[in-house]
C-alpha positions as a LaTeX table, in Angstrom:
\begin{tabular}{lrrr}
\hline
Residue & $x$ (\AA) & $y$ (\AA) & $z$ (\AA) \\
\hline
Unk1 & 31.16 & $-19.27$ & $-58.30$ \\
Unk2 & 29.12 & $-17.09$ & $-55.95$ \\
Unk3 & 29.34 & $-13.37$ & $-55.30$ \\
Unk4 & 30.55 & $-12.10$ & $-51.97$ \\
Unk5 & 27.89 & $-10.18$ & $-50.06$ \\
Unk6 & 25.22 & $-11.46$ & $-52.45$ \\
Unk7 & 22.48 & $-10.74$ & $-49.89$ \\
Unk8 & 23.57 & $-7.11$ & $-49.71$ \\
Unk9 & 23.69 & $-6.83$ & $-53.50$ \\
Unk10 & 20.20 & $-8.35$ & $-53.76$ \\
Unk11 & 18.88 & $-5.95$ & $-51.12$ \\
Unk12 & 20.31 & $-3.01$ & $-53.07$ \\
Unk13 & 18.76 & $-4.29$ & $-56.31$ \\
Unk14 & 15.36 & $-4.63$ & $-54.65$ \\
Unk15 & 15.73 & $-1.12$ & $-53.27$ \\
Unk16 & 16.43 & 0.30 & $-56.73$ \\
Unk17 & 13.47 & $-1.60$ & $-58.15$ \\
Unk18 & 11.19 & $-0.19$ & $-55.46$ \\
Unk19 & 12.53 & 3.31 & $-56.10$ \\
Unk20 & 11.65 & 2.95 & $-59.78$ \\
Unk21 & 8.10 & 1.92 & $-58.95$ \\
Unk22 & 7.62 & 4.85 & $-56.58$ \\
Unk23 & 9.05 & 7.26 & $-59.17$ \\
Unk24 & 6.59 & 5.96 & $-61.78$ \\
Unk25 & 3.68 & 6.56 & $-59.41$ \\
Unk26 & 4.80 & 10.03 & $-58.28$ \\
Unk27 & 5.64 & 11.26 & $-61.78$ \\
Unk28 & 2.34 & 9.88 & $-63.06$ \\
Unk29 & 0.45 & 11.86 & $-60.40$ \\
Unk30 & 2.49 & 15.00 & $-61.09$ \\
Unk31 & 1.92 & 14.88 & $-64.87$ \\
Unk32 & $-1.84$ & 14.30 & $-64.83$ \\
Unk33 & $-4.03$ & 17.12 & $-66.15$ \\
Unk34 & $-6.50$ & 16.41 & $-63.34$ \\
Unk35 & $-6.31$ & 14.49 & $-60.08$ \\
Unk36 & $-7.29$ & 10.85 & $-59.69$ \\
Unk37 & $-8.37$ & 8.92 & $-56.62$ \\
Unk38 & $-7.07$ & 5.50 & $-55.62$ \\
Unk39 & $-9.37$ & 3.43 & $-57.84$ \\
Unk40 & $-8.85$ & 5.34 & $-61.10$ \\
Unk41 & $-5.12$ & 5.85 & $-60.51$ \\
Unk42 & $-4.82$ & 2.10 & $-59.95$ \\
Unk43 & $-6.70$ & 1.44 & $-63.21$ \\
Unk44 & $-4.31$ & 3.73 & $-65.06$ \\
Unk45 & $-1.16$ & 2.16 & $-63.61$ \\
Unk46 & $-2.54$ & $-1.36$ & $-64.03$ \\
Unk47 & $-3.57$ & $-0.68$ & $-67.63$ \\
Unk48 & $-7.28$ & $-1.41$ & $-67.20$ \\
Unk49 & $-9.38$ & $-0.29$ & $-70.19$ \\
Unk50 & $-12.41$ & 1.14 & $-68.42$ \\
Unk51 & $-14.92$ & 3.57 & $-69.92$ \\
Unk52 & $-13.44$ & 6.39 & $-67.81$ \\
Unk53 & $-9.89$ & 5.63 & $-68.97$ \\
Unk54 & $-10.82$ & 5.67 & $-72.66$ \\
Unk55 & $-13.20$ & 8.63 & $-72.37$ \\
Unk56 & $-10.42$ & 10.84 & $-71.01$ \\
Unk57 & $-7.69$ & 9.35 & $-73.17$ \\
Unk58 & $-5.71$ & 8.06 & $-70.21$ \\
Unk59 & $-4.64$ & 4.98 & $-72.18$ \\
Unk60 & $-2.25$ & 7.39 & $-73.94$ \\
Unk61 & $-0.61$ & 8.41 & $-70.66$ \\
Unk62 & 3.05 & 7.29 & $-70.51$ \\
Unk63 & 2.42 & 5.55 & $-67.18$ \\
Unk64 & $-0.50$ & 3.50 & $-68.55$ \\
Unk65 & 0.02 & $-0.22$ & $-67.75$ \\
Unk66 & 3.56 & 0.30 & $-66.40$ \\
Unk67 & 2.58 & $-1.58$ & $-63.23$ \\
Unk68 & 0.53 & $-4.26$ & $-64.99$ \\
Unk69 & 2.62 & $-6.96$ & $-63.29$ \\
Unk70 & 0.97 & $-6.07$ & $-59.97$ \\
Unk71 & $-2.58$ & $-6.79$ & $-58.87$ \\
Unk72 & $-4.98$ & $-3.93$ & $-58.15$ \\
Unk73 & $-4.72$ & $-4.71$ & $-54.43$ \\
Unk74 & $-0.92$ & $-4.57$ & $-54.66$ \\
Unk75 & $-1.02$ & $-1.12$ & $-56.27$ \\
Unk76 & $-3.52$ & 0.17 & $-53.73$ \\
Unk77 & $-1.31$ & $-1.18$ & $-50.94$ \\
Unk78 & 1.64 & 0.79 & $-52.32$ \\
Unk79 & $-0.52$ & 3.92 & $-52.68$ \\
Unk80 & $-1.67$ & 3.57 & $-49.08$ \\
Unk81 & 1.94 & 3.31 & $-47.89$ \\
Unk82 & 2.93 & 6.37 & $-49.91$ \\
Unk83 & 0.04 & 8.31 & $-48.43$ \\
Unk84 & 0.78 & 7.13 & $-44.89$ \\
Unk85 & 4.41 & 8.21 & $-45.20$ \\
Unk86 & 3.50 & 11.54 & $-46.89$ \\
Unk87 & 5.00 & 10.82 & $-50.29$ \\
Unk88 & 1.44 & 11.31 & $-51.52$ \\
Unk89 & $-1.42$ & 13.25 & $-49.97$ \\
Unk90 & $-5.16$ & 13.26 & $-50.60$ \\
Unk91 & $-6.86$ & 16.49 & $-51.55$ \\
Unk92 & $-10.63$ & 17.00 & $-51.38$ \\
Unk93 & $-12.37$ & 18.14 & $-54.55$ \\
Unk94 & $-15.99$ & 18.81 & $-55.56$ \\
Unk95 & $-16.97$ & 20.22 & $-52.18$ \\
Unk96 & $-15.37$ & 17.33 & $-50.34$ \\
Unk97 & $-17.29$ & 14.63 & $-52.21$ \\
Unk98 & $-14.16$ & 13.14 & $-53.76$ \\
Unk99 & $-10.47$ & 12.92 & $-52.95$ \\
Unk100 & $-7.57$ & 12.85 & $-55.40$ \\
Unk101 & $-3.86$ & 12.24 & $-55.01$ \\
Unk102 & $-1.26$ & 15.01 & $-55.03$ \\
Unk103 & 2.47 & 14.67 & $-54.42$ \\
Unk104 & 3.41 & 15.35 & $-50.80$ \\
Unk105 & 6.46 & 17.15 & $-49.45$ \\
Unk106 & 8.41 & 13.91 & $-49.02$ \\
Unk107 & 7.45 & 12.88 & $-52.54$ \\
Unk108 & 8.95 & 16.02 & $-54.07$ \\
Unk109 & 12.09 & 15.65 & $-51.95$ \\
Unk110 & 12.41 & 12.02 & $-53.04$ \\
Unk111 & 12.21 & 12.96 & $-56.74$ \\
Unk112 & 14.34 & 16.10 & $-56.64$ \\
Unk113 & 17.12 & 14.80 & $-54.41$ \\
Unk114 & 17.01 & 11.13 & $-55.52$ \\
Unk115 & 16.69 & 9.98 & $-51.92$ \\
Unk116 & 16.52 & 6.37 & $-50.79$ \\
Unk117 & 13.15 & 5.06 & $-49.63$ \\
Unk118 & 12.63 & 4.73 & $-45.89$ \\
Unk119 & 10.31 & 1.76 & $-46.34$ \\
Unk120 & 10.03 & $-1.47$ & $-48.32$ \\
Unk121 & 6.98 & $-3.09$ & $-49.88$ \\
Unk122 & 8.07 & $-5.79$ & $-52.33$ \\
Unk123 & 8.31 & $-8.54$ & $-49.73$ \\
Unk124 & 4.83 & $-7.69$ & $-48.46$ \\
Unk125 & 3.03 & $-7.76$ & $-51.81$ \\
Unk126 & 4.89 & $-10.83$ & $-53.06$ \\
Unk127 & 4.23 & $-12.85$ & $-49.91$ \\
Unk128 & 1.16 & $-15.06$ & $-50.39$ \\
Unk129 & 0.39 & $-15.17$ & $-46.67$ \\
Unk130 & 0.31 & $-11.40$ & $-46.12$ \\
Unk131 & $-0.18$ & $-10.66$ & $-42.43$ \\
Unk132 & $-3.34$ & $-8.71$ & $-41.60$ \\
Unk133 & $-3.22$ & $-6.79$ & $-38.32$ \\
Unk134 & $-5.95$ & $-5.60$ & $-35.96$ \\
Unk135 & $-5.94$ & $-2.13$ & $-34.38$ \\
Unk136 & $-3.81$ & $-3.14$ & $-31.38$ \\
Unk137 & $-1.31$ & $-4.99$ & $-33.56$ \\
Unk138 & $-1.13$ & $-2.02$ & $-35.95$ \\
Unk139 & $-0.17$ & 0.25 & $-33.05$ \\
Unk140 & 2.68 & $-2.13$ & $-32.20$ \\
Unk141 & 3.65 & $-2.31$ & $-35.86$ \\
Unk142 & 3.93 & 1.49 & $-36.02$ \\
Unk143 & 6.27 & 1.49 & $-33.02$ \\
Unk144 & 8.43 & $-1.20$ & $-34.59$ \\
Unk145 & 8.42 & 0.60 & $-37.94$ \\
Unk146 & 9.57 & 3.84 & $-36.30$ \\
Unk147 & 12.43 & 1.96 & $-34.63$ \\
Unk148 & 13.44 & 0.50 & $-38.00$ \\
Unk149 & 13.46 & 4.01 & $-39.49$ \\
Unk150 & 15.61 & 5.36 & $-36.62$ \\
Unk151 & 18.14 & 2.54 & $-37.05$ \\
Unk152 & 18.28 & 3.17 & $-40.80$ \\
Unk153 & 18.88 & 6.88 & $-40.21$ \\
Unk154 & 21.64 & 6.11 & $-37.70$ \\
Unk155 & 23.41 & 3.93 & $-40.25$ \\
Unk156 & 22.65 & 6.07 & $-43.32$ \\
Unk157 & 20.98 & 3.31 & $-45.31$ \\
Unk158 & 17.45 & 2.41 & $-46.37$ \\
Unk159 & 15.00 & 0.93 & $-43.87$ \\
Unk160 & 14.54 & $-2.29$ & $-45.86$ \\
Unk161 & 18.18 & $-3.15$ & $-45.09$ \\
Unk162 & 17.23 & $-3.52$ & $-41.41$ \\
Unk163 & 14.37 & $-5.87$ & $-42.21$ \\
Unk164 & 11.46 & $-6.10$ & $-44.61$ \\
Unk165 & 7.82 & $-5.22$ & $-44.22$ \\
Unk166 & 6.57 & $-8.78$ & $-43.64$ \\
Unk167 & 8.93 & $-9.62$ & $-40.73$ \\
Unk168 & 7.91 & $-6.35$ & $-39.10$ \\
Unk169 & 4.23 & $-7.24$ & $-39.28$ \\
Unk170 & 4.89 & $-10.74$ & $-37.92$ \\
Unk171 & 6.77 & $-9.20$ & $-34.96$ \\
Unk172 & 3.78 & $-6.95$ & $-34.24$ \\
Unk173 & 1.41 & $-9.91$ & $-34.34$ \\
Unk174 & 3.42 & $-12.66$ & $-32.62$ \\
Unk175 & 5.58 & $-10.62$ & $-30.21$ \\
Unk176 & 8.72 & $-12.81$ & $-30.39$ \\
Unk177 & 10.82 & $-12.76$ & $-27.22$ \\
Unk178 & 14.01 & $-14.73$ & $-27.70$ \\
Unk179 & 16.62 & $-14.87$ & $-30.43$ \\
Unk180 & 15.19 & $-18.23$ & $-31.44$ \\
Unk181 & 11.71 & $-16.70$ & $-31.74$ \\
Unk182 & 13.02 & $-13.98$ & $-34.04$ \\
Unk183 & 14.98 & $-16.44$ & $-36.19$ \\
Unk184 & 11.76 & $-18.37$ & $-36.86$ \\
Unk185 & 10.45 & $-15.33$ & $-38.76$ \\
Unk186 & 11.03 & $-15.50$ & $-42.51$ \\
Unk187 & 13.43 & $-12.72$ & $-43.48$ \\
Unk188 & 15.22 & $-12.54$ & $-40.12$ \\
Unk189 & 18.75 & $-13.90$ & $-40.05$ \\
Unk190 & 21.93 & $-13.85$ & $-37.95$ \\
Unk191 & 22.89 & $-10.34$ & $-39.10$ \\
Unk192 & 19.63 & $-8.94$ & $-37.74$ \\
Unk193 & 20.13 & $-10.79$ & $-34.44$ \\
Unk194 & 23.69 & $-9.50$ & $-34.06$ \\
Unk195 & 22.87 & $-5.91$ & $-34.90$ \\
Unk196 & 19.25 & $-5.15$ & $-33.98$ \\
Unk197 & 17.71 & $-7.94$ & $-31.92$ \\
Unk198 & 17.97 & $-6.25$ & $-28.52$ \\
Unk199 & 16.26 & $-3.04$ & $-29.62$ \\
Unk200 & 13.35 & $-4.79$ & $-31.31$ \\
Unk201 & 12.98 & $-7.32$ & $-28.49$ \\
Unk202 & 12.69 & $-4.45$ & $-26.02$ \\
Unk203 & 9.46 & $-3.44$ & $-27.75$ \\
Unk204 & 7.99 & $-6.91$ & $-28.20$ \\
Unk205 & 8.72 & $-7.82$ & $-24.57$ \\
Unk206 & 7.02 & $-4.67$ & $-23.38$ \\
Unk207 & 3.73 & $-5.80$ & $-24.89$ \\
Unk208 & 4.00 & $-9.31$ & $-23.50$ \\
\hline
\end{tabular}
């Protein structure tokens, strides 16, 4: 026996999982007695027993090792996304010599109002062939990402339900043109083609 709409149920489960991860990170940052930069915050979340961690008793923090299932690069990738999308912000300390994380406006709104995330990251950090982009490709990626966000807002659901992070990056790199081109991208299926293909293809064709 198989569930009806199993893809939709799975997407919702992934979304809740991602929300939990983001909440752990934001609440960790909010509850720290002093700010941490990317490297030390990653060590805390990963559960790495460094001299700094033990010296300041951070191994006793409730968030210590809660993201141990992720690599350090995975955690830093998530932190970068949260900063880029203003869930987190960097604040200069010690006369600008160091930067530490603080919760951003969107981060507080996310926690207080229990909002859905407007981005997805699980598919990106679990994909072994993560797609690196150059400056030109990143500019295209940003345009595609903004379109995904607009579509999600129009339909009142999370952005990951349009498509995941990895397909978006592949679009920015490969500039697919036809329906067949899009369907060759892992994570793109008939539902995407029926509902969103024309709007995304308008962007990829523009750059070709």
